[in-house]
C-alpha positions as semicolon CSV with decimal commas, in nm:
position;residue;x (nm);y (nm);z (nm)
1;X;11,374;10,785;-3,794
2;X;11,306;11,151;-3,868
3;X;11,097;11,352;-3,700
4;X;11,004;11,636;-3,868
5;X;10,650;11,409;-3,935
6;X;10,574;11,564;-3,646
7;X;10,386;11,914;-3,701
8;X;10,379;12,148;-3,396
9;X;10,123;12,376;-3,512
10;X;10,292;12,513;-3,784
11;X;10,109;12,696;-4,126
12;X;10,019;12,473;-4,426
13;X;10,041;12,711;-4,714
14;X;9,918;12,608;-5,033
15;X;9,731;12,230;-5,006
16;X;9,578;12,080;-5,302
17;X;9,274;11,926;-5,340
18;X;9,380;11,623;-5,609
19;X;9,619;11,474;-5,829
20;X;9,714;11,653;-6,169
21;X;10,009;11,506;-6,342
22;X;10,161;11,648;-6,645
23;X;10,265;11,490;-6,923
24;X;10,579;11,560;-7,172
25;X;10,353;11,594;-7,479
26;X;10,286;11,931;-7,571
27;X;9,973;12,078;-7,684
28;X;9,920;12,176;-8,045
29;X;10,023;12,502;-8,099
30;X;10,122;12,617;-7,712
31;X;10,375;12,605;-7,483
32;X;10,240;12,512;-7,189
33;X;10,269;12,080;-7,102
34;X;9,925;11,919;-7,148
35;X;9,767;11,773;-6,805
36;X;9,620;11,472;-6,728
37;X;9,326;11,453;-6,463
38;X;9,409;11,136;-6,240
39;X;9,233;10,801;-6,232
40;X;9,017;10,697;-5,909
41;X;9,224;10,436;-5,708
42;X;9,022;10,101;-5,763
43;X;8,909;9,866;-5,465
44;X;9,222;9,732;-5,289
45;X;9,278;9,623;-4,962
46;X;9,598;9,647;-4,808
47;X;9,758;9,486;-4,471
48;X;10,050;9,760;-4,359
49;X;10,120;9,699;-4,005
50;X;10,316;10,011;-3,932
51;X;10,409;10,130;-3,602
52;X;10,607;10,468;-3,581
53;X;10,713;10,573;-3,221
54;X;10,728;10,985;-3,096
55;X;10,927;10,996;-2,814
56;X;11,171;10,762;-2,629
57;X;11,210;10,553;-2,362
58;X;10,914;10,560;-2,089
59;X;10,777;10,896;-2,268
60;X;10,698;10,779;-2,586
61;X;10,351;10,773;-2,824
62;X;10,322;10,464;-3,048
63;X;10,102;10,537;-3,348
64;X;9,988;10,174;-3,544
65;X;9,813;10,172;-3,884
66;X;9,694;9,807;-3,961
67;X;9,549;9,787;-4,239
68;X;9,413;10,025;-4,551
69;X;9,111;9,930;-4,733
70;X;8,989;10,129;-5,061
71;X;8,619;10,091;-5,234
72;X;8,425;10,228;-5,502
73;X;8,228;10,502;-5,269
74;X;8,578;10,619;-5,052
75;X;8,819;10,469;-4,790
76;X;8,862;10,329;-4,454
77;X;9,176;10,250;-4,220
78;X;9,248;10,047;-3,890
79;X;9,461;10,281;-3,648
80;X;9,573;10,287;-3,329
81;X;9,730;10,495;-3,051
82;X;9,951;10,417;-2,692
83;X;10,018;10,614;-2,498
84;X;10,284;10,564;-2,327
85;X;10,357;10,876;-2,129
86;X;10,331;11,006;-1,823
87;X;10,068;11,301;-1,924
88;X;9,651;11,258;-2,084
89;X;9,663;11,372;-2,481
90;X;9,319;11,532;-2,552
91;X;9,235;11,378;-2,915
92;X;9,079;11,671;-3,103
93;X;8,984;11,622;-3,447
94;X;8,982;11,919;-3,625
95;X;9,129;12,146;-3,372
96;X;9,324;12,329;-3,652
97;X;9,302;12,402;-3,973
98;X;9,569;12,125;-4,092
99;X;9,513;11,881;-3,760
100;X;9,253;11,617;-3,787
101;X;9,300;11,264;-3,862
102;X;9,291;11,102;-4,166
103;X;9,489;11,062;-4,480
104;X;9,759;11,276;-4,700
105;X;9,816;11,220;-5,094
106;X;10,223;11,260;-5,173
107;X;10,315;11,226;-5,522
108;X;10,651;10,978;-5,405
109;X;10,669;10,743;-5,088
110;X;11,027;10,952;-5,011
111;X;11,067;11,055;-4,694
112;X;11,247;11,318;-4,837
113;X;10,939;11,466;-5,029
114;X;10,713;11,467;-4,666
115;X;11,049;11,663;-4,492
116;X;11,046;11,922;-4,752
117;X;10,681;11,979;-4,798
118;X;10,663;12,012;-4,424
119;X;10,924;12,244;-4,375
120;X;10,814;12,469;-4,684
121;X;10,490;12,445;-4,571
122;X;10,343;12,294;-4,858
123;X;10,173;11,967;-4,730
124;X;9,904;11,831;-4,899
125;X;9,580;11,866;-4,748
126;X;9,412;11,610;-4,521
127;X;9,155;11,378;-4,686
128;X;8,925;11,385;-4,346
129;X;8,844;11,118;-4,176
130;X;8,445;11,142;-4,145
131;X;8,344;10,835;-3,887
132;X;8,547;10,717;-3,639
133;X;8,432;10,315;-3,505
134;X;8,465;10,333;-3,184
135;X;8,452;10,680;-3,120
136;X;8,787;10,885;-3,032
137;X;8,797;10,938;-2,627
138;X;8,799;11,296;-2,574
139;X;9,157;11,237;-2,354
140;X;9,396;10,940;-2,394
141;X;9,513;10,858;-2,044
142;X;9,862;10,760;-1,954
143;X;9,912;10,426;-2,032
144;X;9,565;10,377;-2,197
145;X;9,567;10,313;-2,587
146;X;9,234;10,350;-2,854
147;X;9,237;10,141;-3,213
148;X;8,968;10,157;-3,441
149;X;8,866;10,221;-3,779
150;X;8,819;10,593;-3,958
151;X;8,664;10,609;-4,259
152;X;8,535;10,839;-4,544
153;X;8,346;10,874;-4,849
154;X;8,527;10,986;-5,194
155;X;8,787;10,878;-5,430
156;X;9,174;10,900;-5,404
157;X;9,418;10,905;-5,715
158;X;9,575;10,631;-5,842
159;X;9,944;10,627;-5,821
160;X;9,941;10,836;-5,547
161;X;10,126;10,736;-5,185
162;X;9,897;10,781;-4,888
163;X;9,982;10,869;-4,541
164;X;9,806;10,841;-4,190
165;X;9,739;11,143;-4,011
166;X;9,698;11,133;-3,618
167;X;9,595;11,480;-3,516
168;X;9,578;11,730;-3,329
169;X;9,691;11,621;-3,009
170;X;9,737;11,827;-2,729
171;X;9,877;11,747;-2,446
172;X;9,718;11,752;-2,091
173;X;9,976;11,969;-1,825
174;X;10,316;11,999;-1,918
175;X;10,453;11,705;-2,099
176;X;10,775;11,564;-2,047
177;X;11,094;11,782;-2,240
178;X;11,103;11,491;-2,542
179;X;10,712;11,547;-2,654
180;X;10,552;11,852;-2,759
181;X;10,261;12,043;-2,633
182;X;10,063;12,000;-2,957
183;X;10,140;11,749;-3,241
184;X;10,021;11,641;-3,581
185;X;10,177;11,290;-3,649
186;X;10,204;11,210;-4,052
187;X;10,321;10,831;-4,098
188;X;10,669;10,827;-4,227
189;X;10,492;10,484;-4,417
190;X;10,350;10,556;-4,712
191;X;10,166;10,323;-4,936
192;X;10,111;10,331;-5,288
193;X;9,754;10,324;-5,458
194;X;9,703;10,108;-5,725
195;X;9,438;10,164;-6,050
């Protein structure tokens, strides 16, 4: 599995706010291809169980997303988070501009598409999570774990493929040589939202 999901405090660049898709047809006397706003996602409900693993061995975070659930008014998701390393992660929502948890609109499910955009610094921006039930701890303990749901209001496009985004975690004393100090986690999962 790749890791470059894994953002180490790194600059976004240019994020976008929503979906625009062109379209081949051309407008009527231009040039330029005529755009299409997108269409709301519809309510869906969606059981994912993904777990996605940073680290290795005995040093290792497991990140789970169980389920995704979509309504008229916004969003929710079931997550989770083990730790399973030998140093605290303080869970800090919002700790930097691109860190906090929630979700990310790609416009393909590729892997390939979430390597690039990090690495050109062109990620999407983070649809924030706005309620978190039960509340993040303010550290994750070794060998402690928190699940629960985050949620928010608004739409998200049709068509488009969300991610979960775990973030910003920062670790507590120097963590072992396989984890970082600081880490964003995007899912390399990616699910695709139906009309």
């Amino acid at each position: 599995m790749s890791r470059t999901s894994v953002i180490v405090l790194i600059a976004l660049g240019a994020t976008f706010a929503g979906f625009v898709l062109a379209s081949n047809a051309q407008r009527l006397g231009g040039d330029e291809p005529e755009t299409t706003p997108s269409v709301a996602a519809g309510p869906q409900s969606a059981r994912l169980d993904w777990s996605e693993t940073y680290g290795s061995g005995s040093e290792r975070l497991v990140f789970t997303v169980d389920e995704l659930e979509v309504t008229t008014t916004g969003w929710s998701a079931r997550i989770g988070i083990d730790n399973e390393s030998s140093v605290g992660w303080e869970l800090a929502p919002n700790a930097t501009p691109e860190g906090t948890f929630g979700l990310q609109l790609f416009e393909t499910g590729d892997q390939d598409e979430l390597e690039r955009r990090n690495q050109d610094g062109t990620l999407p921006a983070v649809r924030a999570a706005e309620r978190y039930e039960p509340e993040l701890p303010k550290l994750l303990e070794p060998d402690a774990s928190w699940s629960g749901t985050i949620s928010a209001r608004g739409a998200l496009a049709a068509g488009a493929f969300v991610r979960v985004v775990f973030g910003t975690l920062v670790a507590v004393g120097k963590p072992p040589d396989e984890l970082s100090e600081t880490l964003i986690w995007i899912t390399d999962n990616a699910y695709e939202l139906k009309t």
